[in-house]
Amino acid sequence: MTTALAPATSRRIPLAVTISAWAVPVMVVGQFAMLAIIPVVVALVGALRLVRDRLVRVTAAIVAATWTIPFIIWQARPDGAPSMSKDIHPGFVALIVAASAALIVAILRARRG
């Protein structure tokens, strides 16, 4: 029986981390920025706990940081929009997409190595 989460001793990247890396930019660009917390957390926790490749872990942390910064700004603003997707600056969207692309590249590199 196979599982989506491989043990840390294997060289495989868990499927959940890979799917989450693809889901983050899709959700943010598709105006579901608040719900993107789910794949962000899955990618971060999965990468930190189950992946041995350092670049994958670092890029997963960068994705989490780039999502967290606009979330904190949205929560801290007293005159913020009712949804994070309406309040997020396009520059942050670009940063999140770029960080997610870096995570996807790191995952592909780790699979080949």
mmCIF file of N, CA, C and O in Angstrom:
data_model
loop_
_atom_site.group_PDB
_atom_site.id
_atom_site.type_symbol
_atom_site.label_atom_id
_atom_site.label_comp_id
_atom_site.label_asym_id
_atom_site.label_seq_id
_atom_site.Cartn_x
_atom_site.Cartn_y
_atom_site.Cartn_z
ATOM 1 N N MET A 1 0.839 -1.174 0.000
ATOM 2 C CA MET A 1 0.000 0.000 0.000
ATOM 3 C C MET A 1 0.884 1.236 0.000
ATOM 4 O O MET A 1 1.807 1.354 0.784
ATOM 5 N N THR A 2 0.617 2.177 -0.881
ATOM 6 C CA THR A 2 1.406 3.400 -0.939
ATOM 7 C C THR A 2 0.646 4.537 -0.287
ATOM 8 O O THR A 2 -0.576 4.552 -0.246
ATOM 9 N N THR A 3 1.408 5.464 0.231
ATOM 10 C CA THR A 3 0.809 6.643 0.843
ATOM 11 C C THR A 3 1.361 7.881 0.155
ATOM 12 O O THR A 3 2.391 7.847 -0.503
ATOM 13 N N ALA A 4 0.673 8.985 0.334
ATOM 14 C CA ALA A 4 1.100 10.247 -0.269
ATOM 15 C C ALA A 4 2.306 10.839 0.455
ATOM 16 O O ALA A 4 3.042 11.619 -0.117
ATOM 17 N N LEU A 5 2.508 10.462 1.702
ATOM 18 C CA LEU A 5 3.622 11.001 2.474
ATOM 19 C C LEU A 5 4.681 9.920 2.645
ATOM 20 O O LEU A 5 4.471 8.928 3.334
ATOM 21 N N ALA A 6 5.813 10.099 2.008
ATOM 22 C CA ALA A 6 6.902 9.139 2.092
ATOM 23 C C ALA A 6 7.712 9.402 3.351
ATOM 24 O O ALA A 6 7.758 10.523 3.851
ATOM 25 N N PRO A 7 8.369 8.387 3.893
ATOM 26 C CA PRO A 7 9.203 8.622 5.068
ATOM 27 C C PRO A 7 10.390 9.519 4.730
ATOM 28 O O PRO A 7 10.796 9.633 3.579
ATOM 29 N N ALA A 8 10.925 10.160 5.739
ATOM 30 C CA ALA A 8 12.008 11.121 5.548
ATOM 31 C C ALA A 8 13.279 10.481 5.024
ATOM 32 O O ALA A 8 14.141 11.164 4.509
ATOM 33 N N THR A 9 13.405 9.177 5.136
ATOM 34 C CA THR A 9 14.615 8.522 4.684
ATOM 35 C C THR A 9 14.644 8.315 3.180
ATOM 36 O O THR A 9 15.690 8.059 2.617
ATOM 37 N N SER A 10 13.523 8.427 2.511
ATOM 38 C CA SER A 10 13.519 8.238 1.068
ATOM 39 C C SER A 10 13.876 9.544 0.371
ATOM 40 O O SER A 10 13.822 10.615 0.949
ATOM 41 N N ARG A 11 14.231 9.447 -0.921
ATOM 42 C CA ARG A 11 14.582 10.625 -1.698
ATOM 43 C C ARG A 11 13.362 11.215 -2.372
ATOM 44 O O ARG A 11 13.453 12.226 -3.037
ATOM 45 N N ARG A 12 12.208 10.600 -2.235
ATOM 46 C CA ARG A 12 10.993 11.082 -2.883
ATOM 47 C C ARG A 12 10.430 12.303 -2.168
ATOM 48 O O ARG A 12 10.518 12.424 -0.957
ATOM 49 N N ILE A 13 9.819 13.146 -2.967
ATOM 50 C CA ILE A 13 9.101 14.298 -2.432
ATOM 51 C C ILE A 13 7.650 13.863 -2.281
ATOM 52 O O ILE A 13 7.065 13.321 -3.223
ATOM 53 N N PRO A 14 7.036 14.071 -1.133
ATOM 54 C CA PRO A 14 5.642 13.660 -0.958
ATOM 55 C C PRO A 14 4.718 14.311 -1.986
ATOM 56 O O PRO A 14 4.884 15.481 -2.340
ATOM 57 N N LEU A 15 3.750 13.563 -2.439
ATOM 58 C CA LEU A 15 2.798 14.057 -3.424
ATOM 59 C C LEU A 15 2.026 15.252 -2.887
ATOM 60 O O LEU A 15 1.722 16.191 -3.630
ATOM 61 N N ALA A 16 1.722 15.254 -1.608
ATOM 62 C CA ALA A 16 0.983 16.375 -1.010
ATOM 63 C C ALA A 16 1.770 17.675 -1.117
ATOM 64 O O ALA A 16 1.185 18.743 -1.347
ATOM 65 N N VAL A 17 3.074 17.617 -0.975
ATOM 66 C CA VAL A 17 3.904 18.815 -1.088
ATOM 67 C C VAL A 17 3.905 19.313 -2.532
ATOM 68 O O VAL A 17 3.781 20.517 -2.790
ATOM 69 N N THR A 18 3.999 18.397 -3.473
ATOM 70 C CA THR A 18 4.005 18.768 -4.886
ATOM 71 C C THR A 18 2.677 19.403 -5.301
ATOM 72 O O THR A 18 2.649 20.451 -5.950
ATOM 73 N N ILE A 19 1.577 18.785 -4.919
ATOM 74 C CA ILE A 19 0.261 19.326 -5.261
ATOM 75 C C ILE A 19 0.052 20.687 -4.601
ATOM 76 O O ILE A 19 -0.474 21.616 -5.217
ATOM 77 N N SER A 20 0.481 20.827 -3.377
ATOM 78 C CA SER A 20 0.344 22.103 -2.675
ATOM 79 C C SER A 20 1.169 23.196 -3.334
ATOM 80 O O SER A 20 0.740 24.352 -3.406
ATOM 81 N N ALA A 21 2.354 22.840 -3.818
ATOM 82 C CA ALA A 21 3.197 23.824 -4.501
ATOM 83 C C ALA A 21 2.509 24.356 -5.752
ATOM 84 O O ALA A 21 2.634 25.540 -6.085
ATOM 85 N N TRP A 22 1.769 23.525 -6.442
ATOM 86 C CA TRP A 22 1.026 23.950 -7.631
ATOM 87 C C TRP A 22 -0.259 24.682 -7.246
ATOM 88 O O TRP A 22 -0.718 25.564 -7.971
ATOM 89 N N ALA A 23 -0.870 24.308 -6.132
ATOM 90 C CA ALA A 23 -2.164 24.879 -5.747
ATOM 91 C C ALA A 23 -2.057 26.316 -5.231
ATOM 92 O O ALA A 23 -2.989 27.107 -5.428
ATOM 93 N N VAL A 24 -0.964 26.654 -4.591
ATOM 94 C CA VAL A 24 -0.832 28.000 -4.011
ATOM 95 C C VAL A 24 -0.971 29.097 -5.065
ATOM 96 O O VAL A 24 -1.818 29.987 -4.920
ATOM 97 N N PRO A 25 -0.182 29.085 -6.145
ATOM 98 C CA PRO A 25 -0.342 30.186 -7.111
ATOM 99 C C PRO A 25 -1.689 30.158 -7.825
ATOM 100 O O PRO A 25 -2.249 31.210 -8.137
ATOM 101 N N VAL A 26 -2.216 28.964 -8.063
ATOM 102 C CA VAL A 26 -3.526 28.869 -8.715
ATOM 103 C C VAL A 26 -4.601 29.503 -7.841
ATOM 104 O O VAL A 26 -5.453 30.263 -8.324
ATOM 105 N N MET A 27 -4.555 29.231 -6.549
ATOM 106 C CA MET A 27 -5.568 29.775 -5.645
ATOM 107 C C MET A 27 -5.416 31.282 -5.465
ATOM 108 O O MET A 27 -6.413 32.000 -5.405
ATOM 109 N N VAL A 28 -4.198 31.768 -5.372
ATOM 110 C CA VAL A 28 -3.985 33.202 -5.177
ATOM 111 C C VAL A 28 -4.398 33.979 -6.426
ATOM 112 O O VAL A 28 -5.100 34.990 -6.328
ATOM 113 N N VAL A 29 -4.002 33.504 -7.589
ATOM 114 C CA VAL A 29 -4.379 34.181 -8.833
ATOM 115 C C VAL A 29 -5.882 34.049 -9.080
ATOM 116 O O VAL A 29 -6.514 34.961 -9.602
ATOM 117 N N GLY A 30 -6.466 32.932 -8.660
ATOM 118 C CA GLY A 30 -7.900 32.709 -8.839
ATOM 119 C C GLY A 30 -8.772 33.380 -7.790
ATOM 120 O O GLY A 30 -9.944 33.038 -7.650
ATOM 121 N N GLN A 31 -8.220 34.312 -7.027
ATOM 122 C CA GLN A 31 -8.962 35.095 -6.030
ATOM 123 C C GLN A 31 -9.418 34.270 -4.820
ATOM 124 O O GLN A 31 -10.454 34.553 -4.223
ATOM 125 N N PHE A 32 -8.662 33.240 -4.460
ATOM 126 C CA PHE A 32 -8.925 32.474 -3.251
ATOM 127 C C PHE A 32 -7.704 32.547 -2.329
ATOM 128 O O PHE A 32 -7.235 31.536 -1.802
ATOM 129 N N ALA A 33 -7.206 33.769 -2.126
ATOM 130 C CA ALA A 33 -5.965 33.967 -1.380
ATOM 131 C C ALA A 33 -6.068 33.493 0.064
ATOM 132 O O ALA A 33 -5.129 32.926 0.608
ATOM 133 N N MET A 34 -7.207 33.702 0.708
ATOM 134 C CA MET A 34 -7.354 33.276 2.099
ATOM 135 C C MET A 34 -7.357 31.756 2.211
ATOM 136 O O MET A 34 -6.766 31.191 3.129
ATOM 137 N N LEU A 35 -8.000 31.080 1.284
ATOM 138 C CA LEU A 35 -8.028 29.620 1.315
ATOM 139 C C LEU A 35 -6.681 29.005 0.950
ATOM 140 O O LEU A 35 -6.461 27.820 1.194
ATOM 141 N N ALA A 36 -5.803 29.799 0.380
ATOM 142 C CA ALA A 36 -4.480 29.293 0.025
ATOM 143 C C ALA A 36 -3.655 28.949 1.256
ATOM 144 O O ALA A 36 -2.594 28.342 1.126
ATOM 145 N N ILE A 37 -4.147 29.296 2.440
ATOM 146 C CA ILE A 37 -3.427 28.919 3.655
ATOM 147 C C ILE A 37 -3.321 27.400 3.776
ATOM 148 O O ILE A 37 -2.328 26.887 4.296
ATOM 149 N N ILE A 38 -4.294 26.682 3.267
ATOM 150 C CA ILE A 38 -4.273 25.220 3.374
ATOM 151 C C ILE A 38 -3.091 24.623 2.612
ATOM 152 O O ILE A 38 -2.277 23.909 3.203
ATOM 153 N N PRO A 39 -2.934 24.907 1.297
ATOM 154 C CA PRO A 39 -1.759 24.348 0.624
ATOM 155 C C PRO A 39 -0.441 24.949 1.107
ATOM 156 O O PRO A 39 0.592 24.278 1.068
ATOM 157 N N VAL A 40 -0.460 26.186 1.595
ATOM 158 C CA VAL A 40 0.763 26.774 2.136
ATOM 159 C C VAL A 40 1.226 25.974 3.357
ATOM 160 O O VAL A 40 2.398 25.615 3.476
ATOM 161 N N VAL A 41 0.308 25.682 4.252
ATOM 162 C CA VAL A 41 0.653 24.925 5.467
ATOM 163 C C VAL A 41 1.059 23.489 5.116
ATOM 164 O O VAL A 41 2.032 22.967 5.668
ATOM 165 N N VAL A 42 0.334 22.872 4.199
ATOM 166 C CA VAL A 42 0.672 21.492 3.799
ATOM 167 C C VAL A 42 2.071 21.445 3.186
ATOM 168 O O VAL A 42 2.880 20.561 3.517
ATOM 169 N N ALA A 43 2.379 22.401 2.307
ATOM 170 C CA ALA A 43 3.702 22.433 1.687
ATOM 171 C C ALA A 43 4.792 22.691 2.724
ATOM 172 O O ALA A 43 5.836 22.034 2.708
ATOM 173 N N LEU A 44 4.548 23.621 3.631
ATOM 174 C CA LEU A 44 5.562 23.954 4.629
ATOM 175 C C LEU A 44 5.801 22.798 5.594
ATOM 176 O O LEU A 44 6.945 22.374 5.800
ATOM 177 N N VAL A 45 4.747 22.279 6.171
ATOM 178 C CA VAL A 45 4.904 21.185 7.142
ATOM 179 C C VAL A 45 5.456 19.930 6.466
ATOM 180 O O VAL A 45 6.356 19.275 6.996
ATOM 181 N N GLY A 46 4.930 19.610 5.297
ATOM 182 C CA GLY A 46 5.426 18.436 4.579
ATOM 183 C C GLY A 46 6.886 18.567 4.205
ATOM 184 O O GLY A 46 7.657 17.615 4.324
ATOM 185 N N ALA A 47 7.287 19.743 3.753
ATOM 186 C CA ALA A 47 8.680 19.942 3.367
ATOM 187 C C ALA A 47 9.609 19.909 4.587
ATOM 188 O O ALA A 47 10.676 19.296 4.541
ATOM 189 N N LEU A 48 9.195 20.545 5.662
ATOM 190 C CA LEU A 48 10.067 20.587 6.842
ATOM 191 C C LEU A 48 10.179 19.231 7.533
ATOM 192 O O LEU A 48 11.231 18.889 8.065
ATOM 193 N N ARG A 49 9.113 18.457 7.528
ATOM 194 C CA ARG A 49 9.128 17.183 8.247
ATOM 195 C C ARG A 49 9.558 15.998 7.404
ATOM 196 O O ARG A 49 10.136 15.049 7.929
ATOM 197 N N LEU A 50 9.263 16.029 6.109
ATOM 198 C CA LEU A 50 9.424 14.811 5.320
ATOM 199 C C LEU A 50 10.438 14.893 4.186
ATOM 200 O O LEU A 50 10.729 13.884 3.563
ATOM 201 N N VAL A 51 10.956 16.059 3.900
ATOM 202 C CA VAL A 51 11.869 16.223 2.774
ATOM 203 C C VAL A 51 13.273 16.497 3.300
ATOM 204 O O VAL A 51 13.454 17.357 4.155
ATOM 205 N N ARG A 52 14.238 15.772 2.745
ATOM 206 C CA ARG A 52 15.614 15.950 3.181
ATOM 207 C C ARG A 52 16.335 17.042 2.409
ATOM 208 O O ARG A 52 17.328 17.583 2.877
ATOM 209 N N ASP A 53 15.856 17.372 1.220
ATOM 210 C CA ASP A 53 16.509 18.367 0.388
ATOM 211 C C ASP A 53 16.360 19.758 1.014
ATOM 212 O O ASP A 53 15.255 20.227 1.252
ATOM 213 N N ARG A 54 17.475 20.400 1.255
ATOM 214 C CA ARG A 54 17.464 21.693 1.936
ATOM 215 C C ARG A 54 16.811 22.788 1.104
ATOM 216 O O ARG A 54 16.083 23.642 1.632
ATOM 217 N N LEU A 55 17.035 22.772 -0.206
ATOM 218 C CA LEU A 55 16.464 23.803 -1.070
ATOM 219 C C LEU A 55 14.937 23.739 -1.072
ATOM 220 O O LEU A 55 14.274 24.778 -1.054
ATOM 221 N N VAL A 56 14.372 22.559 -1.047
ATOM 222 C CA VAL A 56 12.914 22.418 -0.994
ATOM 223 C C VAL A 56 12.378 22.989 0.313
ATOM 224 O O VAL A 56 11.374 23.701 0.330
ATOM 225 N N ARG A 57 13.053 22.695 1.411
ATOM 226 C CA ARG A 57 12.607 23.220 2.709
ATOM 227 C C ARG A 57 12.692 24.739 2.759
ATOM 228 O O ARG A 57 11.773 25.407 3.249
ATOM 229 N N VAL A 58 13.769 25.305 2.229
ATOM 230 C CA VAL A 58 13.941 26.761 2.247
ATOM 231 C C VAL A 58 12.892 27.435 1.361
ATOM 232 O O VAL A 58 12.277 28.432 1.763
ATOM 233 N N THR A 59 12.674 26.909 0.169
ATOM 234 C CA THR A 59 11.697 27.533 -0.717
ATOM 235 C C THR A 59 10.272 27.379 -0.185
ATOM 236 O O THR A 59 9.438 28.270 -0.382
ATOM 237 N N ALA A 60 9.979 26.288 0.493
ATOM 238 C CA ALA A 60 8.662 26.150 1.124
ATOM 239 C C ALA A 60 8.481 27.204 2.216
ATOM 240 O O ALA A 60 7.392 27.779 2.364
ATOM 241 N N ALA A 61 9.535 27.486 2.959
ATOM 242 C CA ALA A 61 9.463 28.537 3.981
ATOM 243 C C ALA A 61 9.300 29.924 3.335
ATOM 244 O O ALA A 61 8.573 30.773 3.865
ATOM 245 N N ILE A 62 9.918 30.133 2.188
ATOM 246 C CA ILE A 62 9.773 31.406 1.485
ATOM 247 C C ILE A 62 8.341 31.573 0.985
ATOM 248 O O ILE A 62 7.765 32.667 1.074
ATOM 249 N N VAL A 63 7.744 30.501 0.474
ATOM 250 C CA VAL A 63 6.345 30.560 0.040
ATOM 251 C C VAL A 63 5.455 30.934 1.223
ATOM 252 O O VAL A 63 4.572 31.789 1.112
ATOM 253 N N ALA A 64 5.690 30.300 2.363
ATOM 254 C CA ALA A 64 4.888 30.606 3.552
ATOM 255 C C ALA A 64 5.073 32.063 3.983
ATOM 256 O O ALA A 64 4.102 32.737 4.343
ATOM 257 N N ALA A 65 6.290 32.559 3.913
ATOM 258 C CA ALA A 65 6.545 33.952 4.305
ATOM 259 C C ALA A 65 5.890 34.936 3.340
ATOM 260 O O ALA A 65 5.301 35.936 3.774
ATOM 261 N N THR A 66 5.967 34.640 2.039
ATOM 262 C CA THR A 66 5.371 35.564 1.070
ATOM 263 C C THR A 66 3.850 35.569 1.161
ATOM 264 O O THR A 66 3.227 36.567 0.805
ATOM 265 N N TRP A 67 3.252 34.494 1.621
ATOM 266 C CA TRP A 67 1.804 34.494 1.826
ATOM 267 C C TRP A 67 1.445 35.169 3.153
ATOM 268 O O TRP A 67 0.432 35.854 3.257
ATOM 269 N N THR A 68 2.263 34.976 4.166
ATOM 270 C CA THR A 68 1.964 35.490 5.501
ATOM 271 C C THR A 68 2.033 37.015 5.570
ATOM 272 O O THR A 68 1.226 37.640 6.273
ATOM 273 N N ILE A 69 2.959 37.622 4.854
ATOM 274 C CA ILE A 69 3.115 39.082 4.918
ATOM 275 C C ILE A 69 1.842 39.815 4.474
ATOM 276 O O ILE A 69 1.336 40.661 5.212
ATOM 277 N N PRO A 70 1.266 39.504 3.307
ATOM 278 C CA PRO A 70 0.020 40.209 2.959
ATOM 279 C C PRO A 70 -1.147 39.840 3.869
ATOM 280 O O PRO A 70 -2.044 40.656 4.090
ATOM 281 N N PHE A 71 -1.121 38.638 4.440
ATOM 282 C CA PHE A 71 -2.174 38.257 5.386
ATOM 283 C C PHE A 71 -2.111 39.139 6.628
ATOM 284 O O PHE A 71 -3.140 39.627 7.104
ATOM 285 N N ILE A 72 -0.924 39.348 7.153
ATOM 286 C CA ILE A 72 -0.763 40.202 8.338
ATOM 287 C C ILE A 72 -1.149 41.644 8.022
ATOM 288 O O ILE A 72 -1.822 42.305 8.820
ATOM 289 N N ILE A 73 -0.747 42.122 6.852
ATOM 290 C CA ILE A 73 -1.125 43.487 6.448
ATOM 291 C C ILE A 73 -2.640 43.611 6.357
ATOM 292 O O ILE A 73 -3.229 44.590 6.826
ATOM 293 N N TRP A 74 -3.282 42.620 5.761
ATOM 294 C CA TRP A 74 -4.741 42.633 5.620
ATOM 295 C C TRP A 74 -5.429 42.635 6.989
ATOM 296 O O TRP A 74 -6.404 43.347 7.206
ATOM 297 N N GLN A 75 -4.924 41.844 7.925
ATOM 298 C CA GLN A 75 -5.507 41.784 9.255
ATOM 299 C C GLN A 75 -5.251 43.054 10.058
ATOM 300 O O GLN A 75 -6.090 43.447 10.874
ATOM 301 N N ALA A 76 -4.113 43.692 9.839
ATOM 302 C CA ALA A 76 -3.744 44.857 10.643
ATOM 303 C C ALA A 76 -4.412 46.146 10.170
ATOM 304 O O ALA A 76 -4.583 47.070 10.975
ATOM 305 N N ARG A 77 -4.800 46.203 8.928
ATOM 306 C CA ARG A 77 -5.410 47.437 8.406
ATOM 307 C C ARG A 77 -6.831 47.598 8.920
ATOM 308 O O ARG A 77 -7.655 46.699 8.776
ATOM 309 N N PRO A 78 -7.135 48.752 9.496
ATOM 310 C CA PRO A 78 -8.499 48.952 9.988
ATOM 311 C C PRO A 78 -9.513 49.175 8.856
ATOM 312 O O PRO A 78 -10.694 48.902 9.014
ATOM 313 N N ASP A 79 -9.038 49.637 7.708
ATOM 314 C CA ASP A 79 -9.941 49.909 6.596
ATOM 315 C C ASP A 79 -9.790 48.888 5.475
ATOM 316 O O ASP A 79 -10.067 49.170 4.322
ATOM 317 N N GLY A 80 -9.370 47.686 5.817
ATOM 318 C CA GLY A 80 -9.115 46.657 4.821
ATOM 319 C C GLY A 80 -10.386 46.146 4.162
ATOM 320 O O GLY A 80 -11.497 46.316 4.655
ATOM 321 N N ALA A 81 -10.221 45.523 3.020
ATOM 322 C CA ALA A 81 -11.343 44.952 2.278
ATOM 323 C C ALA A 81 -11.886 43.735 3.021
ATOM 324 O O ALA A 81 -11.212 43.164 3.885
ATOM 325 N N PRO A 82 -13.129 43.322 2.693
ATOM 326 C CA PRO A 82 -13.710 42.174 3.382
ATOM 327 C C PRO A 82 -13.024 40.841 3.056
ATOM 328 O O PRO A 82 -13.175 39.884 3.794
ATOM 329 N N SER A 83 -12.267 40.782 1.956
ATOM 330 C CA SER A 83 -11.552 39.539 1.640
ATOM 331 C C SER A 83 -10.095 39.865 1.345
ATOM 332 O O SER A 83 -9.760 40.942 0.854
ATOM 333 N N MET A 84 -9.249 38.901 1.616
ATOM 334 C CA MET A 84 -7.823 39.100 1.384
ATOM 335 C C MET A 84 -7.543 39.261 -0.109
ATOM 336 O O MET A 84 -6.657 40.022 -0.496
ATOM 337 N N SER A 85 -8.281 38.570 -0.944
ATOM 338 C CA SER A 85 -8.068 38.648 -2.392
ATOM 339 C C SER A 85 -8.325 40.050 -2.929
ATOM 340 O O SER A 85 -7.675 40.487 -3.875
ATOM 341 N N LYS A 86 -9.254 40.759 -2.336
ATOM 342 C CA LYS A 86 -9.554 42.127 -2.776
ATOM 343 C C LYS A 86 -8.541 43.135 -2.245
ATOM 344 O O LYS A 86 -8.368 44.204 -2.815
ATOM 345 N N ASP A 87 -7.864 42.805 -1.156
ATOM 346 C CA ASP A 87 -6.965 43.734 -0.488
ATOM 347 C C ASP A 87 -5.498 43.525 -0.859
ATOM 348 O O ASP A 87 -4.683 44.409 -0.656
ATOM 349 N N ILE A 88 -5.163 42.380 -1.398
ATOM 350 C CA ILE A 88 -3.758 42.057 -1.647
ATOM 351 C C ILE A 88 -3.217 42.884 -2.822
ATOM 352 O O ILE A 88 -3.890 43.072 -3.830
ATOM 353 N N HIS A 89 -2.023 43.382 -2.652
ATOM 354 C CA HIS A 89 -1.362 44.166 -3.693
ATOM 355 C C HIS A 89 -0.895 43.220 -4.802
ATOM 356 O O HIS A 89 -0.426 42.115 -4.518
ATOM 357 N N PRO A 90 -0.988 43.635 -6.058
ATOM 358 C CA PRO A 90 -0.546 42.770 -7.161
ATOM 359 C C PRO A 90 0.930 42.377 -7.066
ATOM 360 O O PRO A 90 1.330 41.315 -7.545
ATOM 361 N N GLY A 91 1.722 43.218 -6.438
ATOM 362 C CA GLY A 91 3.131 42.870 -6.237
ATOM 363 C C GLY A 91 3.300 41.656 -5.343
ATOM 364 O O GLY A 91 4.169 40.809 -5.576
ATOM 365 N N PHE A 92 2.469 41.571 -4.307
ATOM 366 C CA PHE A 92 2.512 40.395 -3.441
ATOM 367 C C PHE A 92 2.029 39.154 -4.176
ATOM 368 O O PHE A 92 2.555 38.059 -3.955
ATOM 369 N N VAL A 93 1.048 39.313 -5.038
ATOM 370 C CA VAL A 93 0.589 38.174 -5.843
ATOM 371 C C VAL A 93 1.744 37.674 -6.704
ATOM 372 O O VAL A 93 1.992 36.461 -6.793
ATOM 373 N N ALA A 94 2.465 38.582 -7.316
ATOM 374 C CA ALA A 94 3.615 38.201 -8.144
ATOM 375 C C ALA A 94 4.693 37.518 -7.309
ATOM 376 O O ALA A 94 5.303 36.531 -7.752
ATOM 377 N N LEU A 95 4.930 38.020 -6.098
ATOM 378 C CA LEU A 95 5.925 37.387 -5.223
ATOM 379 C C LEU A 95 5.511 35.979 -4.820
ATOM 380 O O LEU A 95 6.343 35.064 -4.792
ATOM 381 N N ILE A 96 4.243 35.796 -4.507
ATOM 382 C CA ILE A 96 3.754 34.473 -4.120
ATOM 383 C C ILE A 96 3.875 33.501 -5.291
ATOM 384 O O ILE A 96 4.314 32.358 -5.120
ATOM 385 N N VAL A 97 3.509 33.948 -6.469
ATOM 386 C CA VAL A 97 3.610 33.096 -7.655
ATOM 387 C C VAL A 97 5.078 32.768 -7.950
ATOM 388 O O VAL A 97 5.414 31.621 -8.260
ATOM 389 N N ALA A 98 5.956 33.749 -7.831
ATOM 390 C CA ALA A 98 7.383 33.511 -8.077
ATOM 391 C C ALA A 98 7.967 32.547 -7.045
ATOM 392 O O ALA A 98 8.751 31.650 -7.389
ATOM 393 N N ALA A 99 7.595 32.715 -5.781
ATOM 394 C CA ALA A 99 8.090 31.810 -4.742
ATOM 395 C C ALA A 99 7.560 30.391 -4.960
ATOM 396 O O ALA A 99 8.289 29.413 -4.772
ATOM 397 N N SER A 100 6.313 30.280 -5.371
ATOM 398 C CA SER A 100 5.748 28.961 -5.653
ATOM 399 C C SER A 100 6.433 28.322 -6.852
ATOM 400 O O SER A 100 6.669 27.107 -6.860
ATOM 401 N N ALA A 101 6.757 29.130 -7.863
ATOM 402 C CA ALA A 101 7.490 28.605 -9.017
ATOM 403 C C ALA A 101 8.871 28.108 -8.598
ATOM 404 O O ALA A 101 9.335 27.055 -9.071
ATOM 405 N N ALA A 102 9.515 28.832 -7.698
ATOM 406 C CA ALA A 102 10.813 28.389 -7.188
ATOM 407 C C ALA A 102 10.681 27.077 -6.423
ATOM 408 O O ALA A 102 11.546 26.190 -6.529
ATOM 409 N N LEU A 103 9.601 26.924 -5.653
ATOM 410 C CA LEU A 103 9.366 25.673 -4.933
ATOM 411 C C LEU A 103 9.136 24.528 -5.910
ATOM 412 O O LEU A 103 9.668 23.430 -5.718
ATOM 413 N N ILE A 104 8.380 24.764 -6.960
ATOM 414 C CA ILE A 104 8.138 23.721 -7.958
ATOM 415 C C ILE A 104 9.446 23.310 -8.632
ATOM 416 O O ILE A 104 9.720 22.117 -8.812
ATOM 417 N N VAL A 105 10.280 24.279 -8.977
ATOM 418 C CA VAL A 105 11.576 23.976 -9.588
ATOM 419 C C VAL A 105 12.449 23.196 -8.610
ATOM 420 O O VAL A 105 13.148 22.235 -8.994
ATOM 421 N N ALA A 106 12.448 23.574 -7.345
ATOM 422 C CA ALA A 106 13.243 22.865 -6.338
ATOM 423 C C ALA A 106 12.763 21.413 -6.182
ATOM 424 O O ALA A 106 13.570 20.496 -6.022
ATOM 425 N N ILE A 107 11.455 21.222 -6.224
ATOM 426 C CA ILE A 107 10.905 19.864 -6.129
ATOM 427 C C ILE A 107 11.328 19.035 -7.336
ATOM 428 O O ILE A 107 11.759 17.882 -7.189
ATOM 429 N N LEU A 108 11.241 19.617 -8.518
ATOM 430 C CA LEU A 108 11.650 18.883 -9.730
ATOM 431 C C LEU A 108 13.135 18.567 -9.698
ATOM 432 O O LEU A 108 13.555 17.473 -10.103
ATOM 433 N N ARG A 109 13.954 19.508 -9.220
ATOM 434 C CA ARG A 109 15.384 19.259 -9.112
ATOM 435 C C ARG A 109 15.688 18.157 -8.111
ATOM 436 O O ARG A 109 16.536 17.309 -8.340
ATOM 437 N N ALA A 110 14.978 18.150 -6.996
ATOM 438 C CA ALA A 110 15.210 17.148 -5.967
ATOM 439 C C ALA A 110 14.782 15.753 -6.449
ATOM 440 O O ALA A 110 15.398 14.747 -6.075
ATOM 441 N N ARG A 111 13.755 15.684 -7.251
ATOM 442 C CA ARG A 111 13.324 14.385 -7.781
ATOM 443 C C ARG A 111 14.332 13.796 -8.734
ATOM 444 O O ARG A 111 14.476 12.583 -8.817
ATOM 445 N N ARG A 112 15.016 14.630 -9.486
ATOM 446 C CA ARG A 112 16.005 14.138 -10.453
ATOM 447 C C ARG A 112 17.324 13.776 -9.787
ATOM 448 O O ARG A 112 18.083 12.987 -10.308
ATOM 449 N N GLY A 113 17.596 14.417 -8.658
ATOM 450 C CA GLY A 113 18.879 14.221 -8.000
ATOM 451 C C GLY A 113 18.916 12.996 -7.216
ATOM 452 O O GLY A 113 19.717 12.216 -7.018
#
